[in-house]
XYZ file of C-alpha atoms in Angstrom:
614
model
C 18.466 47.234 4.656
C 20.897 49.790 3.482
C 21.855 50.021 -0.063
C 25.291 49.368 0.918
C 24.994 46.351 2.670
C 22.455 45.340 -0.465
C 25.558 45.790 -2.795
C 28.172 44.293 -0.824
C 26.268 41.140 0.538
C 25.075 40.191 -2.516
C 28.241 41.002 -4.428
C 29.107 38.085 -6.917
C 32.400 35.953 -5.845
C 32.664 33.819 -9.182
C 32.086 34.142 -12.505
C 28.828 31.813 -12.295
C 27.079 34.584 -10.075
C 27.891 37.439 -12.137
C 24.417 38.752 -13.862
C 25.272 38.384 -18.159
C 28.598 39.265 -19.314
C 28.208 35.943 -20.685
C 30.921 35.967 -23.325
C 33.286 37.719 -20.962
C 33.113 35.614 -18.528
C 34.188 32.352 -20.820
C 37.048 34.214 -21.904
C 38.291 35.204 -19.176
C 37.226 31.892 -17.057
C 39.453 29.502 -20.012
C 42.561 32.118 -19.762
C 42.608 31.340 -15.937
C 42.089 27.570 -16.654
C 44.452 27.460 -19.303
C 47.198 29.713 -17.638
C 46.927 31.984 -20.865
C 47.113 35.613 -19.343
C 47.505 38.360 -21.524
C 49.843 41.550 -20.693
C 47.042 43.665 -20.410
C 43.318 43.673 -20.015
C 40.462 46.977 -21.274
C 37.104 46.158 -19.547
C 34.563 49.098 -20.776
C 31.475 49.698 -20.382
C 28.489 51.893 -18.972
C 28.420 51.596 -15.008
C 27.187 48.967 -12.940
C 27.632 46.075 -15.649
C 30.236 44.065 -13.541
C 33.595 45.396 -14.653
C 35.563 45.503 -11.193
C 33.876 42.739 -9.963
C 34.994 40.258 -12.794
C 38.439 41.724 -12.469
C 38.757 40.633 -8.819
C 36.973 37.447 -9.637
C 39.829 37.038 -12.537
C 42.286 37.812 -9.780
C 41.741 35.425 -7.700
C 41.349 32.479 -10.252
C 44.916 33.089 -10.786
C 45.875 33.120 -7.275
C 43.748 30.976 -5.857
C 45.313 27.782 -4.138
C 43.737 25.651 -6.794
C 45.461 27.218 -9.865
C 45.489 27.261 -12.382
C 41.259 26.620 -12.268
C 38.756 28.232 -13.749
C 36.785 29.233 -10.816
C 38.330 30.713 -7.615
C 37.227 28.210 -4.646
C 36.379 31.419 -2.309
C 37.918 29.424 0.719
C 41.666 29.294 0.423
C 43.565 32.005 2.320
C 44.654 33.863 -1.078
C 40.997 34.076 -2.156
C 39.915 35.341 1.150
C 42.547 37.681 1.445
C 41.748 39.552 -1.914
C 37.546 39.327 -1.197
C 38.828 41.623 1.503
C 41.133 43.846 -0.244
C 43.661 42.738 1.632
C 46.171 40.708 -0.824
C 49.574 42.332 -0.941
C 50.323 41.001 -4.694
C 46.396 42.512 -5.938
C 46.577 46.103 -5.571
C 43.324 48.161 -6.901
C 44.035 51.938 -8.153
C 41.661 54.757 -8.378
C 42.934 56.377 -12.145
C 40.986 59.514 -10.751
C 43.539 60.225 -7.803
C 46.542 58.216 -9.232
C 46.405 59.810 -12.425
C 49.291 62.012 -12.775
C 53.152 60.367 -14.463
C 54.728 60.301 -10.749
C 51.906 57.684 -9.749
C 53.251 55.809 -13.532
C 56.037 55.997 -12.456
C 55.770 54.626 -9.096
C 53.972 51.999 -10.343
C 56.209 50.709 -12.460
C 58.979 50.374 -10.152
C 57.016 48.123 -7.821
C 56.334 45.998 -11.090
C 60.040 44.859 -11.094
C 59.635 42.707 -7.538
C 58.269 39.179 -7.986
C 54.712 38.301 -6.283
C 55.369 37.907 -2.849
C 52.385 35.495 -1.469
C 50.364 34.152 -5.006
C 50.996 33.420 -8.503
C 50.231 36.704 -10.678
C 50.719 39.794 -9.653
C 47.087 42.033 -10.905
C 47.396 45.794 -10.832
C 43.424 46.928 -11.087
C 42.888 50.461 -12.462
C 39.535 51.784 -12.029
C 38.613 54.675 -13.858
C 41.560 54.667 -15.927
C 40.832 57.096 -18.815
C 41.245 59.700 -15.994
C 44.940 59.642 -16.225
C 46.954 62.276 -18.282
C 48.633 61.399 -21.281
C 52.194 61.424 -19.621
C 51.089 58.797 -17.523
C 50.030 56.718 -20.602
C 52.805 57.150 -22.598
C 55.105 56.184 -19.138
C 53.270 53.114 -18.962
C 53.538 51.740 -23.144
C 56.598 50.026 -22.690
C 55.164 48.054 -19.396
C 52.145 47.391 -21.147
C 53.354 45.652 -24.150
C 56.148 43.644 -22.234
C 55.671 43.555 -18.384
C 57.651 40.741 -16.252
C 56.459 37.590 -15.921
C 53.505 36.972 -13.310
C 52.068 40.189 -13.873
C 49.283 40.842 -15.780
C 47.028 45.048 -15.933
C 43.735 45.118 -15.931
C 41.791 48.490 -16.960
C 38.402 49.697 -16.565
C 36.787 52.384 -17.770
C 33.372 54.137 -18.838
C 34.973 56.083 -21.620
C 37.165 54.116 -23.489
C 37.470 56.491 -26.064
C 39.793 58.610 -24.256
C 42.394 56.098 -24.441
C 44.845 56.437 -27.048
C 45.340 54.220 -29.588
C 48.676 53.167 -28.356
C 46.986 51.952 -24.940
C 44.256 50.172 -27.019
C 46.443 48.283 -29.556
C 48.370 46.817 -26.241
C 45.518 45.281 -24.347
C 42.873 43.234 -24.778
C 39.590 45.175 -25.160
C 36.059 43.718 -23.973
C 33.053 45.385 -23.754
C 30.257 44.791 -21.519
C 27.213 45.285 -21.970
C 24.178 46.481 -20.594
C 21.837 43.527 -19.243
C 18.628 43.292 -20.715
C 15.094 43.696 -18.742
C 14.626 40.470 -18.241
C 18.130 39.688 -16.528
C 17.958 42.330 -13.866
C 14.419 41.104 -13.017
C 16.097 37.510 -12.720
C 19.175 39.102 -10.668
C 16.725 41.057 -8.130
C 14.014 38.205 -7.758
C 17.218 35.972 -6.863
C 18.404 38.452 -4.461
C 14.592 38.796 -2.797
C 14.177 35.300 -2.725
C 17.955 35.087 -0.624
C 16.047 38.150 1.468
C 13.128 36.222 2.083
C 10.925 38.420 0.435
C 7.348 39.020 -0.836
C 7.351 40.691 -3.887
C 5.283 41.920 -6.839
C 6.358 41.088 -10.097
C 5.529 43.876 -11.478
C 7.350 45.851 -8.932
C 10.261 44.069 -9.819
C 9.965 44.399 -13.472
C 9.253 48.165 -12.709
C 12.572 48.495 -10.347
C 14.594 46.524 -13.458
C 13.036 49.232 -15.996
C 13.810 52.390 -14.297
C 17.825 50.554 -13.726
C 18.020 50.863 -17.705
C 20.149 47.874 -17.735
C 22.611 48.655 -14.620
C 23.158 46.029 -12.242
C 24.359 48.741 -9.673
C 21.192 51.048 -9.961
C 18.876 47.956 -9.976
C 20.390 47.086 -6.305
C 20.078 50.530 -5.335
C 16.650 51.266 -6.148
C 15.824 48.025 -4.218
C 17.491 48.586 -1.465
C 15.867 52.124 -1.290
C 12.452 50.697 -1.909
C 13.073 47.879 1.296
C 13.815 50.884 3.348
C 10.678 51.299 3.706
C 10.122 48.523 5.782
C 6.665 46.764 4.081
C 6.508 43.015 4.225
C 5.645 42.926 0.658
C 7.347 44.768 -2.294
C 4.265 46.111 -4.066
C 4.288 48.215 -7.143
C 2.580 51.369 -5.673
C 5.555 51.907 -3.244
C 8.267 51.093 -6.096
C 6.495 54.077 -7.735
C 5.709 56.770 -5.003
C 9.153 56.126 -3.592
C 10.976 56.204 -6.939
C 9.031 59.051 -8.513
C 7.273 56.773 -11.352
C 4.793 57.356 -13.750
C 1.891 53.921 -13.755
C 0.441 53.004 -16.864
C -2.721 55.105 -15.653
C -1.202 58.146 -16.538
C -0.332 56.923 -19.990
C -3.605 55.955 -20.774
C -4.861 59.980 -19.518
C -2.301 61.321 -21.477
C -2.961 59.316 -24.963
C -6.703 59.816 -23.797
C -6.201 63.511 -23.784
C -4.726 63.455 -27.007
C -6.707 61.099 -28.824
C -9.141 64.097 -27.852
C -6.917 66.733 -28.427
C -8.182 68.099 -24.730
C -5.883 70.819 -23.813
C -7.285 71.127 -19.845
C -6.800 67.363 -19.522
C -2.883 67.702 -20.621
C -2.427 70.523 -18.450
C -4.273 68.359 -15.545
C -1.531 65.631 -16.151
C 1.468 67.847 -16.152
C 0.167 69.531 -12.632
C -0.391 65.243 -11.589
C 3.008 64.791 -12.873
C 4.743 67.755 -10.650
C 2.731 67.198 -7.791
C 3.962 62.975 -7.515
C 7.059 64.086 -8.456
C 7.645 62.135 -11.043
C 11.139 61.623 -12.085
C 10.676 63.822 -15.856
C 13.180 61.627 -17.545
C 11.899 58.380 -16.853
C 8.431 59.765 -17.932
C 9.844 60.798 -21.117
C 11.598 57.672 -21.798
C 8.184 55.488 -20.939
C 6.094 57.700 -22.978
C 8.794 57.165 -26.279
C 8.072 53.202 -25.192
C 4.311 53.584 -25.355
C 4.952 55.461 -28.912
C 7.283 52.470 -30.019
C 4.592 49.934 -28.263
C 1.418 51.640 -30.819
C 3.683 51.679 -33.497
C 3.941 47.770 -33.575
C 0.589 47.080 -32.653
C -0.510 49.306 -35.612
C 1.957 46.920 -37.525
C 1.891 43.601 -36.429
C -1.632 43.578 -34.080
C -2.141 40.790 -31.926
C 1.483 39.102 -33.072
C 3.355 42.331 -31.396
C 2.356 41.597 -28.160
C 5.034 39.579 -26.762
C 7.684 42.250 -28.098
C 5.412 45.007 -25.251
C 7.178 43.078 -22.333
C 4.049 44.499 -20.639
C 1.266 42.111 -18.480
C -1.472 40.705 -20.688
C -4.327 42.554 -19.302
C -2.206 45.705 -20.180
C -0.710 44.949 -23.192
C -4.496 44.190 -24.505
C -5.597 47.484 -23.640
C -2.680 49.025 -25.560
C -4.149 46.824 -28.708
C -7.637 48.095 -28.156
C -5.942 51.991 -28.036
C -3.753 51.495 -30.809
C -7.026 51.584 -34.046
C -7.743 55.071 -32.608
C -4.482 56.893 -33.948
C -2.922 57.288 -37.502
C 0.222 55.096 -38.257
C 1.366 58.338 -39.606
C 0.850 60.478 -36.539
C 2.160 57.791 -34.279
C 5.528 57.708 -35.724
C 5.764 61.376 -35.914
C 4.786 61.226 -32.144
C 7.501 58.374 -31.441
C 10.130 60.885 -33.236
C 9.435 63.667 -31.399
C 9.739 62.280 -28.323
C 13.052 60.891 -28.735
C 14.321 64.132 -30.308
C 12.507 66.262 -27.460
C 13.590 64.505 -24.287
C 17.335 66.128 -24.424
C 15.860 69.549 -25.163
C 13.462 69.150 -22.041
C 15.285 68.236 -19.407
C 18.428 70.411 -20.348
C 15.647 73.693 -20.086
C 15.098 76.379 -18.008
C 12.219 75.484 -17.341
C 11.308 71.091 -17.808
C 7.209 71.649 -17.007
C 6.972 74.267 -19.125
C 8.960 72.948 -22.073
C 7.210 68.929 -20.968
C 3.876 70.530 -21.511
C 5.322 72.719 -24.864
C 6.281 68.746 -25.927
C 3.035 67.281 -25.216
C 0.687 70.034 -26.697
C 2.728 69.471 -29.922
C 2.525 65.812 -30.051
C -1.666 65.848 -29.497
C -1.958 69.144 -32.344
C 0.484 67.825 -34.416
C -2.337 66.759 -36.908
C -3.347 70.414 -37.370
C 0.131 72.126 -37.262
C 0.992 70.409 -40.645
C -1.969 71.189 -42.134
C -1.572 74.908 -41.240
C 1.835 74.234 -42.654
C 1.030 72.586 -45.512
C -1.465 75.530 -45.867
C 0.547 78.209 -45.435
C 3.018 76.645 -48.069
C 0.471 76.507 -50.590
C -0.955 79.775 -50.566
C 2.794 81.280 -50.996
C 3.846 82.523 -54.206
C 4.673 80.062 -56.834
C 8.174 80.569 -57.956
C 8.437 81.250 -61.868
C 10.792 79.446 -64.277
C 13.921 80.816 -65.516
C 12.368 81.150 -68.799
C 9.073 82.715 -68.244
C 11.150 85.450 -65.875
C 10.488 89.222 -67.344
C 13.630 90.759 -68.369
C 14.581 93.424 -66.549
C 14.501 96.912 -68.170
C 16.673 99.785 -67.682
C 14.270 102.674 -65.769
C 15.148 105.511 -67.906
C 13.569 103.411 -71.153
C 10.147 103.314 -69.368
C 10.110 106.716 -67.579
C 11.622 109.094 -70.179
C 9.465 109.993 -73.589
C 12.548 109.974 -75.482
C 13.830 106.325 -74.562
C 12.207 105.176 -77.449
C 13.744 107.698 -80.149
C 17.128 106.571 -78.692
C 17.241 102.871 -78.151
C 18.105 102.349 -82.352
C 21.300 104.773 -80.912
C 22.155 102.984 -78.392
C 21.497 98.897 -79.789
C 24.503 97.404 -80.740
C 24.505 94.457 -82.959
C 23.919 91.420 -81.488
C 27.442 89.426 -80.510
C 27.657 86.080 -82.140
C 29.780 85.242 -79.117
C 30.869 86.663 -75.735
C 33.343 89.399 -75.655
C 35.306 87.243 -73.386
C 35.373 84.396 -76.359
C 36.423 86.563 -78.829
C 39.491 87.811 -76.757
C 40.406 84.119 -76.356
C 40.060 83.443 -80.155
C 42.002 87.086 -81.062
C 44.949 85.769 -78.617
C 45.456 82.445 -79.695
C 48.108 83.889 -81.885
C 51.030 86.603 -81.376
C 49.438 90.145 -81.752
C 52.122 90.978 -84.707
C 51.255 87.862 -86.596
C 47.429 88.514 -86.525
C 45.759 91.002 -89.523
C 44.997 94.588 -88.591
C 42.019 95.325 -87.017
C 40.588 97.062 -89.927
C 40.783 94.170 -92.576
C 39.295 92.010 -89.985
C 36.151 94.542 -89.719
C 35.953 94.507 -93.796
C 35.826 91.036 -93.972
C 33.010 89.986 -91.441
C 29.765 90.650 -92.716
C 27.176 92.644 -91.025
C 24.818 90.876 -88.611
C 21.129 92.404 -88.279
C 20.069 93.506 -85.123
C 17.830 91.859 -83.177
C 18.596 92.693 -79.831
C 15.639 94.443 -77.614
C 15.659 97.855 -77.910
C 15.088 98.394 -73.739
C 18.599 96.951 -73.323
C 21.271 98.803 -72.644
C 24.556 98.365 -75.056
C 27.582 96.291 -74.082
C 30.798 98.537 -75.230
C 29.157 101.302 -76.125
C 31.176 104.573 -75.908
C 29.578 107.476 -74.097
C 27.578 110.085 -75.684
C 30.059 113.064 -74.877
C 33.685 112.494 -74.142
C 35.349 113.588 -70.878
C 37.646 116.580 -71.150
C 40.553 115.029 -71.040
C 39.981 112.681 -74.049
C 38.862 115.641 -75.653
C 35.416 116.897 -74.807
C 34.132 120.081 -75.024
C 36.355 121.697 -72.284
C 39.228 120.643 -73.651
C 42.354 122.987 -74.956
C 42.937 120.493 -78.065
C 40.424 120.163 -80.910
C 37.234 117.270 -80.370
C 37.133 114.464 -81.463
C 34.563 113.484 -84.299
C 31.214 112.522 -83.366
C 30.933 108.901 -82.818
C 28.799 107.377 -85.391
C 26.167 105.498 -83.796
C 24.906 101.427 -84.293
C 22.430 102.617 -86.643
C 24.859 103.754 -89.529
C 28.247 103.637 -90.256
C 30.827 100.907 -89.312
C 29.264 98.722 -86.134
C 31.896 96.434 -86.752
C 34.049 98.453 -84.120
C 31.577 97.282 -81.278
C 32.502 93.477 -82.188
C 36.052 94.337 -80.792
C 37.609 93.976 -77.838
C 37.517 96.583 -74.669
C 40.007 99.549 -75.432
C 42.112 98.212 -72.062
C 42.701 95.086 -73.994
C 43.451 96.120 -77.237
C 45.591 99.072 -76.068
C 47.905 96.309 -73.916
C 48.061 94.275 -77.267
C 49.304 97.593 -79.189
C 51.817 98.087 -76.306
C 52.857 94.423 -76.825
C 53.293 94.621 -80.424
C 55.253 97.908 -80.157
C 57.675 96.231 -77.769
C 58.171 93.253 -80.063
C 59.096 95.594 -82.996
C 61.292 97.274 -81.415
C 62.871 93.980 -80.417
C 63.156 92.998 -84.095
C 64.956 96.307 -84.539
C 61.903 98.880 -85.299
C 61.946 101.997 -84.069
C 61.884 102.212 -80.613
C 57.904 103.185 -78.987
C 59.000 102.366 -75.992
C 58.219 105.594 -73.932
C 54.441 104.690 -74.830
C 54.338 102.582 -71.388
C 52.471 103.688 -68.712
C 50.248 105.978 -71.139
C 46.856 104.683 -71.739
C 45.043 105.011 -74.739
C 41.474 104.790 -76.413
C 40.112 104.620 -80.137
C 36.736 106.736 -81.543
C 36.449 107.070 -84.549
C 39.272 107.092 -86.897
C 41.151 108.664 -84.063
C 43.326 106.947 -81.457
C 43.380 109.161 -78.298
C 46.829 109.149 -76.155
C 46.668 110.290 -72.736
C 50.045 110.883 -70.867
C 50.690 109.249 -67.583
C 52.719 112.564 -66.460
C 54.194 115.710 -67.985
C 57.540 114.311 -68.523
C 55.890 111.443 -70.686
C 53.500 114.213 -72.506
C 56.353 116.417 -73.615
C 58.560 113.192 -74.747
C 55.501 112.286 -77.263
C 54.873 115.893 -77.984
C 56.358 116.348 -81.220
C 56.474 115.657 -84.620
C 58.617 112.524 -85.157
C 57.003 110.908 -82.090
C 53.919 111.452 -83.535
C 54.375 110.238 -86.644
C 55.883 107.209 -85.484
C 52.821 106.477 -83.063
C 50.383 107.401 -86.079
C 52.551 104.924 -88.731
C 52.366 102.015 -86.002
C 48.207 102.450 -84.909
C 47.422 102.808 -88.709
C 49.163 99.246 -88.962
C 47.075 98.162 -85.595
C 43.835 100.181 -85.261
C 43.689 101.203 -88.917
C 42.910 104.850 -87.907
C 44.508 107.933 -89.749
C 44.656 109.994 -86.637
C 46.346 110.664 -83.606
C 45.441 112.560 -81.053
C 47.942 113.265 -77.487
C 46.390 114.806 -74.145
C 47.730 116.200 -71.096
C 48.130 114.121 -67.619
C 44.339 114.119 -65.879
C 46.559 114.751 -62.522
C 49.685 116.145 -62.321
C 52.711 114.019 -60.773
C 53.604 115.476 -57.809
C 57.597 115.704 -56.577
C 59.014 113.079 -54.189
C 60.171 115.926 -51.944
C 56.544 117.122 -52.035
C 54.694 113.619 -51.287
C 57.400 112.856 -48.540
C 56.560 116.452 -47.111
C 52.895 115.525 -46.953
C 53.156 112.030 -45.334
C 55.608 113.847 -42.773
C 52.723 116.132 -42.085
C 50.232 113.404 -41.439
C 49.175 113.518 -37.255
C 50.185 109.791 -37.453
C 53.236 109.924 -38.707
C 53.917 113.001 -36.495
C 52.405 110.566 -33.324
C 54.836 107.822 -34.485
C 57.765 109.880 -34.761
C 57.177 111.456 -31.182
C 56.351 108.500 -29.176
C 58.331 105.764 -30.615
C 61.132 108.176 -32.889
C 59.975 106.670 -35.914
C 61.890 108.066 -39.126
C 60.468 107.712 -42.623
C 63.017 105.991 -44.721
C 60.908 105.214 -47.956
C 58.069 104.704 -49.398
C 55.373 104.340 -52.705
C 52.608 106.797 -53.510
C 49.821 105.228 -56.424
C 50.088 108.616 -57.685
C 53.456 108.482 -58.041
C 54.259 106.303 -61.956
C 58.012 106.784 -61.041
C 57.655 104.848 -57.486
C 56.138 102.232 -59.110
């Protein structure tokens, strides 16, 4: 017998036959009854579970000549008519070639004309979540509020494609996948109609390998019948189908009870050579995992949750001692992790044998792990850390003679802090920098002598803030951390405190001092008892360059710095003309390759060189 005369002979033709669904089916069986039809219906689900079927079944409880009734009577004319497909007011639509808003539309100007021959008029979409949004959002209005006597009903396998809009209008029900036991109920029923012999263990196989589809179960039947025994037995259910018998469970835990790599590698070659269907082995060998696992629980009181025959369920007790609890759930894991990964490969033997040589060795691959994790080097605390040391301190002989040079004293705070607590009031309210230093007392050093100083100032100046090759006179040596004032390296950075003076000299000249503003732009640095000027450009440098400017500068830093000297240097750079950076850029090859092949003209533009761009 063909699978398609299976299907369609045995189809169910009221809602008594249909295999579980058994909440759906009251519903919907008391709306009939009751005359209670909602706008719209949402039957999902995975396939083969019924969903069509009860929506014809629905359909012609409302139009049967009985109505309203709770069961169609499958003999009137109506009833007949729609078993056939033949009923003008029940029209069934694929969503997968109706799917665009033309077909919407279509179909909802045939809903404005009254049912011609029964009650309700039933539009059946079938695969609906294939069609586009457009058609949707055509049919939300006809949804929510279609004419009287008609009533939608939608099924899908991916209901959560629908928008929410489509949702919120219908009412959703779910089927569900039937259980084991009711597909072997379903196909003994239909093998008894068939006149039969059977197996019950084929059967139960046939329901197994269905995973809870109604549809596949009466497939793989009617492709085991075709092969024309008198009696369904469970060797042809498996060398037809392509599965794996309990016998080749048993070798497999066998070889990995004994960790026998030949005897895995003998099941895998068994395995290709049936032809076992992979994914159905995987899936049985994850229920053999799950069936130790319980009987390592529960013992004898797990067997009724094996659904397995009694002489093989007591085998899998007398197995089940032989492995860790530990190892089997590991085992269980892995296979449900692994069976995506296998049969998406390359290569599913190869990575099905990778799986299984993992799941018997698993014992010794965590203890090399474990092993391997131990022998790595322990990580040290924070606090027993070395500090790091600057090279030149352990390579040079002289590092010694100059780490008292180069120590500063230690900071009671960050330099950061201190900046805070210096700016929490106006620089020209705060004391000068120089009664500040005589008022702190002197912290001892106790700082490491290896590292390196925070602000220190360099050994030798550059040349132009005075060095050696400088025009203008030196400035005076810098007296080290050892002697002198160390007070000076509690201070802020020289950026900082020359932005402050710069601040301060703008607000007295606000409050009608004399005027220091031609000071911006310069930048300037303290050593010493000397405050070191350095002009942003020559313009800038011969503005300061005399006497009253200098005076002026020297009055206002003694106030500030407290130092008694000033000292002005020439730009590092010179500023170069507009006429001559403008020349330059003109000269560039890209500018030249813009202005050629697109007539690009140079209208503006700001050089970092340039202060007066700025």
């Amino acid at each position: 017998m063909s699978t398609a005369a299976l299907t369609t002979a045995y189809r169910p033709q009221r809602f008594a036959e249909v295999a579980g669904q058994e909440t759906v089916k009251s519903v919907l069986s008391r709306a009939a009854k009751e005359d209670k039809v909602a706008p719209a219906y949402l039957f999902s689900g995975t396939r083969g579970v019924g969903k069509t079927t009860i929506a014809r079944i629905f359909a012609k409880a409302l139009n049967c000549q009985n109505a309203p009734t709770d069961e169609p009577c499958n003999e009137c004319e109506h009833c007949k008519k729609i078993t056939q497909g033949m009923h003008v007011d029940v029209v069934e639509i694929d969503g997968a070639s109706n799917r665009g808003i033309d077909d919407a539309r279509r179909l909802r100007e045939s809903i404005g004309y009254a049912a011609m021959e029964g009650r309700y008029k039933v539009f059946i979409i079938d695969e609906a979540h294939m069609l586009t949004r457009d058609a949707f959002n055509a049919l939300l209005k006809t949804l929510e509020e279609p004419p009287k006597g008609v009533t939608f009903i939608l099924a899908t396998t991916e209901s959560h494609k629908f928008p929410i809009t489509i949702i919120s209008r219908c009412q959703h029900y779910t089927f569900k996948m039937l259980t084991e036991q009711e597909l072997v109920d379903h196909l003994t029923k239909i093998l008894e109609l068939e006149k039969h012999e059977y197996d019950p263990a084929a059967v139960r196989l046939i329901a197994r390998r269905a995973a809870g589809s109604v549809r596949d179960s009466m497939s793989l039947l009617g492709q085991v019948l075709a092969l024309g025994n008198d009696r369904l037995e469970v060797a042809d259910v498996r060398s037809i189908l392509g599965l794996a018998g309990q016998e080749l469970f048993f070798s497999v835990m066998d070889a990995m009870k004994t960790q026998d790599v030949v005897a895995l590698s003998q099941v895998i070659r068994d395995i290709l050579e049936q032809g076992v269907d992979i994914g159905f082995f995987l899936r049985e060998l994850g229920n053999t995992w799950r069936n130790l696992f319980m009987l390592k629980q529960a013992g004898e009181q797990a067997l009724p949750l094996l659904n397995l025959p009694e002489a093989e369920a007591k085998q899998w007790l007398e197995l089940a001692p032989q492995f860790a609890l530990s190892h089997v759930h590991a085992c269980w894991q892995l296979t449900l992790e692994g069976q995506r990964r296998v049969l998406s490969s390359l290569e599913p033997a190869m990575a099905l044998e990778l799986l299984l040589l993992n799941l018997a060795f698993l014992p010794k691959l965590i203890s090399t792990e474990s092993l391997s994790r131990g022998t790595a080097a322990p990580q040290q605390p924070a606090a027993q850390r070395p500090v790091p040391q600057q090279p030149a301190a352990q390579s040079t002989p002289q590092a010694p003679q100059q780490a008292p040079q180069q120590a500063p004293a230690p900071q009671s705070q960050p330099p950061h802090r201190q900046q805070q607590e210096q700016r929490q009031q106006p620089p020209h309210r705060q004391e000068p920098p120089h009664r500040q230093q005589q008022q702190r007392p002197p912290v001892q050093s106790s700082m490491p002598p290896s590292m390196p100083p925070m602000d220190a100032p360099p050994a030798e100046l550059p040349p132009e803030l005075g060095g050696a090759n400088n025009s203008m006179s030196a400035p005076p040596d810098i007296p080290s951390s050892s002697g002198g004032d160390s007070s000076s390296n509690n201070q802020p950075s020289d950026l900082t405190r020359w932005s402050e003076f710069l601040e301060s000299c703008q607000k007295q000249d606000e409050t009608g001092g004399k005027s220091l503003q031609y000071l911006a732009q310069a930048t300037g640095k303290r050593f010493g008892d000397t405050l070191h000027i350095t002009a942003a450009g020559r313009t800038q440098y011969d503005m300061l360059n005399n006497t009253d400017a200098i005076a002026k500068i020297r009055n206002r830093a003694m106030e500030w710095y407290g130092t008694t000297e000033v000292a002005l240097h020439e730009p590092e750079t010179e500023a170069r003309s507009y006429h001559e950076l403008k020349e330059e850029i003109e000269s560039n090859p890209a500018a030249q390759l813009l202005k050629e092949e697109l007539g690009a003209e140079l209208l503006t533009f700001k050089h970092k060189d340039d202060p007066s761009r700025k």
